Short mmCIF file of C-alpha atoms and ligand atoms in Angstrom, two decimals:
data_model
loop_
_atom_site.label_atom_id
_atom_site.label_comp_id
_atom_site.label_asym_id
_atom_site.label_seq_id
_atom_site.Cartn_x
_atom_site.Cartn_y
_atom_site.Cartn_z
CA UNK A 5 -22.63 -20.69 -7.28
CA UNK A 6 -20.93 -17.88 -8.92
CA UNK A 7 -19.52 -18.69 -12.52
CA UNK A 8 -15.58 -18.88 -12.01
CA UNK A 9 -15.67 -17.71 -14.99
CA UNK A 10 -16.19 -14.13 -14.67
CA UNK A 11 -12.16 -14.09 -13.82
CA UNK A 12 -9.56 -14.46 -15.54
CA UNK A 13 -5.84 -13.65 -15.53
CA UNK A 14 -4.53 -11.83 -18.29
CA UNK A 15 -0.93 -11.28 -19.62
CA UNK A 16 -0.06 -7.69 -19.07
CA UNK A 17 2.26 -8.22 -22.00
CA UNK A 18 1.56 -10.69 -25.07
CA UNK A 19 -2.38 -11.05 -23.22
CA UNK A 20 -2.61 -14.73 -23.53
CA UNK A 21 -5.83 -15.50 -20.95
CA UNK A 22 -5.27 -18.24 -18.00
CA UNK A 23 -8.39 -19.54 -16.00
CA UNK A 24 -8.37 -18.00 -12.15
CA UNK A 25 -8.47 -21.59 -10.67
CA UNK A 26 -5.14 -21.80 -11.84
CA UNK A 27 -2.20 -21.30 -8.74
CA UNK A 28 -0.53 -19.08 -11.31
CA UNK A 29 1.48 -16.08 -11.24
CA UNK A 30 2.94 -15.38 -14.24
CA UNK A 31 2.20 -15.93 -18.03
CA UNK A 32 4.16 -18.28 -19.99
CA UNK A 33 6.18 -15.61 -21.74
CA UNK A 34 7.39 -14.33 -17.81
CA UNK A 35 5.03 -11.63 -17.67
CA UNK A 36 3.15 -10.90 -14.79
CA UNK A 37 -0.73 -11.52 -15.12
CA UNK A 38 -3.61 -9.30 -13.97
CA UNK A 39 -6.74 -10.43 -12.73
CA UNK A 40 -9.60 -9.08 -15.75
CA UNK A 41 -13.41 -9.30 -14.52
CA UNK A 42 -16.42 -9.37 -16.44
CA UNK A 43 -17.93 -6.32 -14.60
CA UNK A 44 -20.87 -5.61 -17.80
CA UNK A 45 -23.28 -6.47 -15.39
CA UNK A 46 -23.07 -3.13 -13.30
CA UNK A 47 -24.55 -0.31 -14.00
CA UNK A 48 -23.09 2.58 -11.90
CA UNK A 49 -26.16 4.45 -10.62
CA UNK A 50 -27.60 0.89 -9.22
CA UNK A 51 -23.94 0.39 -8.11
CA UNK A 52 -23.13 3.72 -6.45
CA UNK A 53 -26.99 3.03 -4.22
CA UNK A 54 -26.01 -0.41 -3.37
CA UNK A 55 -22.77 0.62 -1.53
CA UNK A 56 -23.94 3.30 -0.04
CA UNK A 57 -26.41 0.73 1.67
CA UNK A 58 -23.39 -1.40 2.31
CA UNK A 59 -21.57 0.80 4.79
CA UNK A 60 -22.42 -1.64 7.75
CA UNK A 61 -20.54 -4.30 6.08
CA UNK A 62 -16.31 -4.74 5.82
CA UNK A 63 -14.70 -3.16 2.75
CA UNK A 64 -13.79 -6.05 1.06
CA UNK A 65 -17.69 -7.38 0.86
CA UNK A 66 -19.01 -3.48 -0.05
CA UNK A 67 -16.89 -3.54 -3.64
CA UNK A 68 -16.32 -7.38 -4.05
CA UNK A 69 -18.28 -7.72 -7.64
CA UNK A 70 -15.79 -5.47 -8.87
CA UNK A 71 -12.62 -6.58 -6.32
CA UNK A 72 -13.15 -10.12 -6.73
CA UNK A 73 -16.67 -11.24 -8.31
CA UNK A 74 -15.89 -14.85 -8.40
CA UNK A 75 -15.12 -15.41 -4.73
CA UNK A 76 -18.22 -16.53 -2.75
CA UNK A 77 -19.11 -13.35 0.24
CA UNK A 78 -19.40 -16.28 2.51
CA UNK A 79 -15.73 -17.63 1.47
CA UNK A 80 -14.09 -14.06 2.77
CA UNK A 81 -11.50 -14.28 5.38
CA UNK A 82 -11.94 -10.88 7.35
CA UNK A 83 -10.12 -9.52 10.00
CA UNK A 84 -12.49 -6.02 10.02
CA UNK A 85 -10.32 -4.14 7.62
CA UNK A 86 -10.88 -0.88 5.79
CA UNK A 87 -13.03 1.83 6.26
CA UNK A 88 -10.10 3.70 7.62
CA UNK A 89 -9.79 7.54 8.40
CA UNK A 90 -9.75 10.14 5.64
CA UNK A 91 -8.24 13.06 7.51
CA UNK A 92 -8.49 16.42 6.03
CA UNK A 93 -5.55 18.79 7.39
CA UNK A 94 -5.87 21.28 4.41
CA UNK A 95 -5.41 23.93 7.20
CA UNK A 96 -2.74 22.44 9.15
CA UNK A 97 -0.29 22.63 6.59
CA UNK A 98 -2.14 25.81 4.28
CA UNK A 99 1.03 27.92 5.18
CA UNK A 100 3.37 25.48 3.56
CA UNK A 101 1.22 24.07 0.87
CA UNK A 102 -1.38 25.83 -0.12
CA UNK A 103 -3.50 22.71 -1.46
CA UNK A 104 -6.46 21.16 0.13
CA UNK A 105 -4.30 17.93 1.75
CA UNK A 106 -6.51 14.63 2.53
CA UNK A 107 -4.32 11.80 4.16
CA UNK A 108 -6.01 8.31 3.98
CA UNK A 109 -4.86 6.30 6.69
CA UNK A 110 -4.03 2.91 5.54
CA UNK A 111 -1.89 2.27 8.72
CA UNK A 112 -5.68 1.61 10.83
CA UNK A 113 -5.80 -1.18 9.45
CA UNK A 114 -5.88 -4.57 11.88
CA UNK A 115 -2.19 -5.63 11.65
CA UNK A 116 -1.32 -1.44 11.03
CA UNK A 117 -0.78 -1.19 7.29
CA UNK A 118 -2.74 -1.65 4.37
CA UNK A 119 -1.33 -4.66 3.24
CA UNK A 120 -4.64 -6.14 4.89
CA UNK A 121 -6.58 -5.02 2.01
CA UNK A 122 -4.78 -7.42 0.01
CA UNK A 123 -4.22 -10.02 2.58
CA UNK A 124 -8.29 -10.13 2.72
CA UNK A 125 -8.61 -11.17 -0.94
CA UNK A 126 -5.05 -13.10 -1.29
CA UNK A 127 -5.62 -15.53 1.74
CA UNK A 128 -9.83 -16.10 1.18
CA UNK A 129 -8.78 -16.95 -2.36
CA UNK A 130 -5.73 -18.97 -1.03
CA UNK A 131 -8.28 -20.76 1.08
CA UNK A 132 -10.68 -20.73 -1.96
CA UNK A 133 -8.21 -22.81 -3.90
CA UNK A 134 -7.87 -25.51 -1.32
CA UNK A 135 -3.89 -24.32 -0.22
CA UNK A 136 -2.88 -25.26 2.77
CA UNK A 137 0.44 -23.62 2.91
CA UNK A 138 1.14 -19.93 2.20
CA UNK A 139 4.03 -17.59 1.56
CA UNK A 140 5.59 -14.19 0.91
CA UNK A 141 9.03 -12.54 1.15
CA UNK A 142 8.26 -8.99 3.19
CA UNK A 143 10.16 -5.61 4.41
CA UNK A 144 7.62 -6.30 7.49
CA UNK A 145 4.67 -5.50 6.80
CA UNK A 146 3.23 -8.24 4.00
CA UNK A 147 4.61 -10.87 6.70
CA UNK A 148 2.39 -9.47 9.64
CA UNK A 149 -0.96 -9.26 7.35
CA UNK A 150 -1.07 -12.52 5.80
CA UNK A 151 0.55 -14.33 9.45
CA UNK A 152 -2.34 -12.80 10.67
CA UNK A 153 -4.88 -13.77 7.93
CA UNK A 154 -3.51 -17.40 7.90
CA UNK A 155 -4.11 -17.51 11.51
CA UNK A 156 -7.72 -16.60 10.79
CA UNK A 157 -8.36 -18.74 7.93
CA UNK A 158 -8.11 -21.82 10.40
CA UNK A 159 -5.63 -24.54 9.21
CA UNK A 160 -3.52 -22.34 6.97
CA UNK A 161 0.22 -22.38 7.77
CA UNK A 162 1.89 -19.00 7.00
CA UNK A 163 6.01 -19.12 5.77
CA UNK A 164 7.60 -15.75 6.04
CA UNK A 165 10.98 -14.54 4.38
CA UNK A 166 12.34 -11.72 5.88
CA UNK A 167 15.87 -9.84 5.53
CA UNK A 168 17.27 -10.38 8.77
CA UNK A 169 17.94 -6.90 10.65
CA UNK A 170 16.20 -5.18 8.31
CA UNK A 171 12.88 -4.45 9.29
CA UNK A 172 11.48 -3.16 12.65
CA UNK A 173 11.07 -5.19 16.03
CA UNK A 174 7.08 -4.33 15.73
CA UNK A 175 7.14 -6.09 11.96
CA UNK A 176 8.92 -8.84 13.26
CA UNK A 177 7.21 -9.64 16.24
CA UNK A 178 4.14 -9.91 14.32
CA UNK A 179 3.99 -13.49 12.12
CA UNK A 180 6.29 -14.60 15.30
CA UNK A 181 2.83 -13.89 17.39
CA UNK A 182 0.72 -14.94 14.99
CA UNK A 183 2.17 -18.10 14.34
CA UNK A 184 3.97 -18.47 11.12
CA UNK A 185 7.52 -19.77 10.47
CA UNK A 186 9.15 -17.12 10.79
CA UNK A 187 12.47 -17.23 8.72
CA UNK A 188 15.22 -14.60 8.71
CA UNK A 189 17.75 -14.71 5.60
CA UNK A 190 21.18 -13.43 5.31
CA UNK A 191 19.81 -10.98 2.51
CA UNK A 192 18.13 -8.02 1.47
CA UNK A 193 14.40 -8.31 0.52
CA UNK A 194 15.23 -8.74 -3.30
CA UNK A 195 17.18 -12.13 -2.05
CA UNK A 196 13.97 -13.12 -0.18
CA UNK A 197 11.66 -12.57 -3.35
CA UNK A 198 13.60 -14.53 -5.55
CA UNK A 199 13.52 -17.74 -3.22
CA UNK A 200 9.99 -16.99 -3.25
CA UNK A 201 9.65 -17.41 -6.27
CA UNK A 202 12.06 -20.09 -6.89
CA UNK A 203 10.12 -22.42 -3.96
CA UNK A 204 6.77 -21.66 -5.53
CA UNK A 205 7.92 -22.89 -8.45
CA UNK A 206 8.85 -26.07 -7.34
CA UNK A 207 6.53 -26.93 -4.17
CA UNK A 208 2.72 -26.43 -3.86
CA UNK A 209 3.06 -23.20 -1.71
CA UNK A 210 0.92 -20.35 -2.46
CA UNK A 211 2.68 -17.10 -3.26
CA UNK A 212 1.56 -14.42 -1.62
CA UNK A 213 3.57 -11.18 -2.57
CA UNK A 214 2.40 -8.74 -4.39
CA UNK A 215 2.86 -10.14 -7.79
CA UNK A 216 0.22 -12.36 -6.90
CA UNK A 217 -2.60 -10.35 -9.17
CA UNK A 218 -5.18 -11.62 -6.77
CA UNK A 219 -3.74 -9.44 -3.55
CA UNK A 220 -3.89 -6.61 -6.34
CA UNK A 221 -7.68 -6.89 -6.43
CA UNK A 222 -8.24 -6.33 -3.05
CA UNK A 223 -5.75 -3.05 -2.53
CA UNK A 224 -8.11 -1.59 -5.55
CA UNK A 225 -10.41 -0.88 -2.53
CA UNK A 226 -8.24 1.62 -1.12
CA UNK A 227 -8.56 3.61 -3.88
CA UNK A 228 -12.48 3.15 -4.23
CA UNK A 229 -12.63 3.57 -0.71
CA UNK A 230 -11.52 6.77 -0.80
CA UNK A 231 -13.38 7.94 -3.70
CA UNK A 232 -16.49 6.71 -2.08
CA UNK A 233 -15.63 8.95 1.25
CA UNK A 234 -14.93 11.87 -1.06
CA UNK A 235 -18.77 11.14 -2.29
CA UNK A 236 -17.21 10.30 -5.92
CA UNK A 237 -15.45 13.44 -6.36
CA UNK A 238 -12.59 12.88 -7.59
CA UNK A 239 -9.16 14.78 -6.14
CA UNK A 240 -6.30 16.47 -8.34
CA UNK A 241 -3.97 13.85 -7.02
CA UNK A 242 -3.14 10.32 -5.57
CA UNK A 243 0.73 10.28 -3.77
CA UNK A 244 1.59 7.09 -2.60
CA UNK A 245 4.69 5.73 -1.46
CA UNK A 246 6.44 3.13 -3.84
CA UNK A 247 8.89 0.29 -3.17
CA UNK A 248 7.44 -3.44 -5.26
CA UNK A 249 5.18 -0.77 -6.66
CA UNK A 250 1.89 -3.08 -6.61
CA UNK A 251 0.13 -0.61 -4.58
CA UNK A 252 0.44 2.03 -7.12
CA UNK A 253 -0.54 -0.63 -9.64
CA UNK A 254 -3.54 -1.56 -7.73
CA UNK A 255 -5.05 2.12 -7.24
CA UNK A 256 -4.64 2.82 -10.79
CA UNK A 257 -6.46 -0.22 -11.77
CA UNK A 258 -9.67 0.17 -9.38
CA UNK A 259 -9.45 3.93 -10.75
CA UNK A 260 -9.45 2.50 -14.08
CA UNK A 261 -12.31 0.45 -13.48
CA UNK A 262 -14.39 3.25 -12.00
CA UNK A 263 -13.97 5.35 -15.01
CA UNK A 264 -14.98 2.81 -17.27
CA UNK A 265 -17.64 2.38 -15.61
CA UNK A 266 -19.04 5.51 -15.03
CA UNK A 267 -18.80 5.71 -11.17
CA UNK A 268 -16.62 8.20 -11.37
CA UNK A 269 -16.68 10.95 -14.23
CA UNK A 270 -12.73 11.63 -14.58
CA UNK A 271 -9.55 10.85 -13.98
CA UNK A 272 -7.13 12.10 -10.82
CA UNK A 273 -3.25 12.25 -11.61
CA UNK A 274 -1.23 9.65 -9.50
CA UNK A 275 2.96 10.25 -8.32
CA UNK A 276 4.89 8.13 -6.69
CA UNK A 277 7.34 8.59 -4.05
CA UNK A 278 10.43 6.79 -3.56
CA UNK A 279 13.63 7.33 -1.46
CA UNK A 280 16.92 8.44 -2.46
CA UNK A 281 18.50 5.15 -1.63
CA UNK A 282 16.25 3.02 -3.49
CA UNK A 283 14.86 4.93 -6.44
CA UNK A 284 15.18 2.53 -9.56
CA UNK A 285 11.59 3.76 -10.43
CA UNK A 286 12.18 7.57 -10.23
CA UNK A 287 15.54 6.83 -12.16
CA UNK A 288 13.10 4.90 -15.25
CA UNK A 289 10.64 8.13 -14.54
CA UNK A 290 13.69 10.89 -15.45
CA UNK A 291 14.74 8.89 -18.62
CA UNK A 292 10.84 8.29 -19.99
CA UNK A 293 10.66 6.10 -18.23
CA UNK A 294 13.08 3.82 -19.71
CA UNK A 295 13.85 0.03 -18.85
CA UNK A 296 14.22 -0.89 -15.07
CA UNK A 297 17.40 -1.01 -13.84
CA UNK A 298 17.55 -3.16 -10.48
CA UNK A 299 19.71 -1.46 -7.82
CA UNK A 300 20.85 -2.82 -4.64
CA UNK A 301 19.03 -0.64 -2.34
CA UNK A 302 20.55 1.24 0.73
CA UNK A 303 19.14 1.66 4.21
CA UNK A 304 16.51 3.61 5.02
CA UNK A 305 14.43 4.95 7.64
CA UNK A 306 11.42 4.05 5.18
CA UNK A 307 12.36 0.11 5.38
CA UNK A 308 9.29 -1.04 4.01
CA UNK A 309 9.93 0.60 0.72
CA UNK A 310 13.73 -0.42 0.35
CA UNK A 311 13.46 -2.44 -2.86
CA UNK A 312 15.87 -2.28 -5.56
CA UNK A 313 14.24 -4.55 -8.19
CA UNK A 314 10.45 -4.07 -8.11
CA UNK A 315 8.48 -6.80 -9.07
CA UNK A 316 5.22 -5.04 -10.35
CA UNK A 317 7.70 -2.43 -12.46
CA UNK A 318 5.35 -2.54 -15.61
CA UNK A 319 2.10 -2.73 -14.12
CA UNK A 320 3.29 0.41 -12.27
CA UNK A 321 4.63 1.77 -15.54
CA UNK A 322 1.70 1.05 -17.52
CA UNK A 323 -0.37 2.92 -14.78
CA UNK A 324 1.55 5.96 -14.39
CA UNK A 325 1.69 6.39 -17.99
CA UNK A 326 -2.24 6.74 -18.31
CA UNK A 327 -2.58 8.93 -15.15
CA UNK A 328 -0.03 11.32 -16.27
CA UNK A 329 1.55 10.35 -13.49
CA UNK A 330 5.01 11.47 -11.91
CA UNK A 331 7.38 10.22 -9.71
CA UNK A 332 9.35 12.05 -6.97
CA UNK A 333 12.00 10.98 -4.46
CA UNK A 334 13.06 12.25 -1.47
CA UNK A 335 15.68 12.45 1.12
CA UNK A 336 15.92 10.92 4.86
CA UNK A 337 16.05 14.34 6.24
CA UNK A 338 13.10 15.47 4.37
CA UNK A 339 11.03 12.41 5.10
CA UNK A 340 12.07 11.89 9.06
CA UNK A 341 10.98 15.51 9.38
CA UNK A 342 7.60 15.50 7.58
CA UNK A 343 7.40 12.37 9.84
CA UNK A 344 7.56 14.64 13.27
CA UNK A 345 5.41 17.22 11.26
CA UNK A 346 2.27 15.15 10.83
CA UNK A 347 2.40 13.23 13.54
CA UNK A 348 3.07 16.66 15.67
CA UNK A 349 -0.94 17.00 14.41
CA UNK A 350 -1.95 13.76 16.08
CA UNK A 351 -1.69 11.38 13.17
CA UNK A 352 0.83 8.66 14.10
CA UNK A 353 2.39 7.76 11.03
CA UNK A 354 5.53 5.51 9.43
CA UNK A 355 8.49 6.59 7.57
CA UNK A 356 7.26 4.87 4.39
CA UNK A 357 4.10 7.23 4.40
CA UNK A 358 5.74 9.83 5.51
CA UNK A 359 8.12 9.51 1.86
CA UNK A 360 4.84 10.23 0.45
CA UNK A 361 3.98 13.54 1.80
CA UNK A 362 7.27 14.62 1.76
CA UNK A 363 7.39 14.01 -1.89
CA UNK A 364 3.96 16.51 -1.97
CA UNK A 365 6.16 19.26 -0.63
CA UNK A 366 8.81 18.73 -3.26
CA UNK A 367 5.92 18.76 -6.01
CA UNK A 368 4.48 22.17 -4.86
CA UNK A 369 7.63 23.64 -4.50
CA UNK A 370 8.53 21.94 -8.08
CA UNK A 371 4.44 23.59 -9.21
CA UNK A 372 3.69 20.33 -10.72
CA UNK A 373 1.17 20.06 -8.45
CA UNK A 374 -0.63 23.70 -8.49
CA UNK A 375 -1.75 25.77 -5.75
CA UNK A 376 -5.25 24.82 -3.90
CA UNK A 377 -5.30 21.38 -5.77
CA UNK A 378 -7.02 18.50 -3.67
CA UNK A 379 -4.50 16.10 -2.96
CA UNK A 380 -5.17 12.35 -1.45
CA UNK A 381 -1.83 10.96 0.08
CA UNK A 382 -2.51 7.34 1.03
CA UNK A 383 -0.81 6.77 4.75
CA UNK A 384 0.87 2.88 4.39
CA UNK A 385 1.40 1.47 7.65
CA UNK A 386 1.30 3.27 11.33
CA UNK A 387 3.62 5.26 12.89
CA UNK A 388 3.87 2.31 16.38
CA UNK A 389 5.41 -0.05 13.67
CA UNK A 390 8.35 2.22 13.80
CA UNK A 391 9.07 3.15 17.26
CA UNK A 392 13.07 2.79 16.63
CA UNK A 393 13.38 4.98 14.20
CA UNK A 394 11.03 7.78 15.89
CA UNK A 395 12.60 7.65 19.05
CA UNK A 396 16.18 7.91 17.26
CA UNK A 397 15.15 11.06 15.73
CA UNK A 398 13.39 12.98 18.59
CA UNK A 399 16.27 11.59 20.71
CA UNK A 400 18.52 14.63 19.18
CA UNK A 401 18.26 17.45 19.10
CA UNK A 402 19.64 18.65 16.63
CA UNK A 403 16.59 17.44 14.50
CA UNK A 404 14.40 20.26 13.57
CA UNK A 405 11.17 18.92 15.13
CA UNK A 406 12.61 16.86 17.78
CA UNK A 407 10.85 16.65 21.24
CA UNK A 408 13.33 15.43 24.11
CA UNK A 409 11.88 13.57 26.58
CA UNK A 410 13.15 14.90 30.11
CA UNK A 411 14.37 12.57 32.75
CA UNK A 412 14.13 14.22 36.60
CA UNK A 413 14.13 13.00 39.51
CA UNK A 414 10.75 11.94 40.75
CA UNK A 415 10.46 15.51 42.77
CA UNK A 416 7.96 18.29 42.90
CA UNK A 417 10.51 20.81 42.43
CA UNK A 418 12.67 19.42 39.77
CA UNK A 419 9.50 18.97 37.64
CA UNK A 420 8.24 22.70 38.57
CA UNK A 421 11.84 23.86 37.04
CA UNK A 422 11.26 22.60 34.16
CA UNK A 423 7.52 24.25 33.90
CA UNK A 424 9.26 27.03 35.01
CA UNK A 425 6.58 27.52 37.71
C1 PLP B 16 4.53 -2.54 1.34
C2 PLP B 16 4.63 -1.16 1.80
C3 PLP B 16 4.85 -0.09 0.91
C4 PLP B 16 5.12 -0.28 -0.54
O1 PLP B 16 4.08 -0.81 -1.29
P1 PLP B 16 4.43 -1.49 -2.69
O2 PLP B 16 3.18 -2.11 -3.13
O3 PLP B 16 5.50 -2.49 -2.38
O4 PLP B 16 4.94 -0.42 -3.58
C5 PLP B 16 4.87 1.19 1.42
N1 PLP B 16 4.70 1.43 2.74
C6 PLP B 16 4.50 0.43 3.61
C7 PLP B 16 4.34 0.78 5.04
C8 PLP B 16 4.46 -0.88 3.18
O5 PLP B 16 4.27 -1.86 4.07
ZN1 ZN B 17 2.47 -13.38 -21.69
#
């Protein structure tokens, strides 16, 4: 048995200490709670050779005494996820950028965005705790990955909120398949979170968003992940896309971690990338980042990320703050055509992800980030979740990368005109 006690949620605010057992989600005072590990025990040079002889196993079992040391490797609900691509295209884009570019590919995951990497820990712990009956508000993707996971765990019903018309077919088609009530709300996805919250409060349903600190543990392994790809060396930069902002929470805590314990030897800088109709994070950022200030947020071609009140605001905050961090925003032209640009190189990626690089452009151009830095830009969720919105762009032609497809007549000669052959 592994002591329980080598967990334990901690107030990110006034730091009163809960015991992990607990189906808890917030401190008394409000605050959202993180999930603090007694990781003394490792010693990174014995570490750094264990997971190196670990890369036959999934992800979530290669880091899990420092993801989540009190759940049993046996007790992990897996689906195969992680150990996704870590594509270099430094030279693909050298002309425009002039930084070594590394785009982590979260969307190869099993349900096609990295939300998995929480789902892993979020629904074995869910399981852990004896819960029968799980639950999240989503823009899409947080509803496929723990549908899916439920379905895996055996026994587990999933409950999905999701703003109705607001998210893709692909996203919704997914807890549908996978068997989960599948509920669509007359709302936007802020509406959803706060009956989340509301029914978790009052019924024995566990909460699965991201302000569940537990799903935060296992997205730190993106981060480490990576790190352990690049060898340990660590890049100039992190950009990641941000709409509840617990991914950017959750790769500066696993970051964190590393540092302090010596797996790594410094720092990267992180930024974070939102969209110019739902920015309330950029718009703390430009003041000092000053008090949020929930907006309702505006459609989007990056759905996933249209959030106007963020949940994990302070964690994010807190994180950005000790990574020097920055955050940038962007527009729908700029993101739907750094969309066709990177996928025009093979990599089939989502508008959400595509934010991201987009935002890389505008800090070059900006020099916050300088000329031949590294830069890691963590991919979200695959471009196939998005066919609508892809389609709708290369569709016309007046967008700058579009590619038209050609309808002929099933003829030699028509399609020999068009070769011009
Ligand atoms: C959930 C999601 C995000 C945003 O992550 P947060 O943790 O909410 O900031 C970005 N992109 C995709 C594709 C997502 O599914
Ligand atoms: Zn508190």
């Amino acid at each position: 048995m592994i002591p329980q006690s080598q967990s334990k949620f901690v107030c990110i605010e006034c730091g009163e200490s809960y015991s992990i057992t607990e189906r808890r989600y917030r401190c008394d005072c409000g605050e959202l709670l993180e999930v603090i590990h007694d990781l003394s025990s490792i010693s990174s040079d014995v570490w750094r050779h264990q997971v190196d002889e670990k890369r036959g196993e999934v992800a979530f079992r290669r880091y899990l005494d420092i993801l989540m040391p009190s759940l049993e490797s046996d007790a992990v609900i897996t689906l195969n996820e992680g150990d996704t691509p870590l594509y270099d295209v430094s030279e693909e884009f050298a002309s425009d950028l002039g930084i070594e570019l590394l785009l982590k590919h979260e969307g190869m995951n099993p349900t096609l965005s990295f939300k998995d990497r929480g789902m892993v820990a979020g629904v074995s712990w869910a399981k852990n705790l004896g819960c029968e009956h799980v639950i999240c508000a989503s823009t899409g993707d947080t509803s496929a990955s723990m549908a899916a996971y439920a379905a895996c765990a055996g026994g587990m019903k999933g409950i999905v909120l999701l703003p109705k018309g607001k998210i893709s077919q692909e996203q919704l088609v997914q807890p549908i398949s996978y068997g989960a009530l599948t509920i669509g709300l007359e709302t936007d996805f802020d509406g959803c979170m706060k009956l989340v919250q509301e029914l978790t409060a009052k019924h024995a349903i566990y909460l699965l968003n991201s302000m569940n600190s537990v799903r935060i543990e296992g997205q730190k392994a993106i981060g480490i992940e990576t790190l352990h790809q690049l060898n340990w060396k660590v890049p100039d930069w992190f950009v990641i896309p941000v709409g509840n902002a617990g991914n950017i929470s959750a790769l500066g805590k696993g970051l964190r971690e590393l540092k302090k314990l010596g797996i790594i030897d410094h720092l990267p800088r992180l930024a974070g990338v939102q969209t110019a109709s739902a920015s309330p994070l950029y718009k703390s950022y430009r003041k000092g980042f000053t008090a949020l200030v929930p907006q309702v947020a505006d459609a989007t071609k990056a759905s996933a990320i249209r959030i106007g009140n963020p949940v994990s605001f302070k964690k994010a905050v807190r994180e950005l703050k000790y990574f020097e961090g920055v955050i940038e925003m962007v527009t729908e032209t700029e993101l739907m055509n750094w969309k066709a640009r990177i996928e025009r190189v093979g990599i089939a990626i989502c508008p959400n992800s595509a934010v991201a690089v987009a935002g890389v452009k505008k800090l070059v151009d900006s020099g916050i980030i300088s000329e031949g830095e590294k830069v890691v830009v963590l991919l979200t969720a695959h471009g196939s979740k998005f066919s609508s919105s892809t389609m709708g762009y290369h569709d016309n032609a007046e967008n700058r990368y579009a590619n038209q497809p050609v309808y002929l007549p099933a003829e030699l000669a028509a399609i020999e005109k068009v070769l011009k052959l």
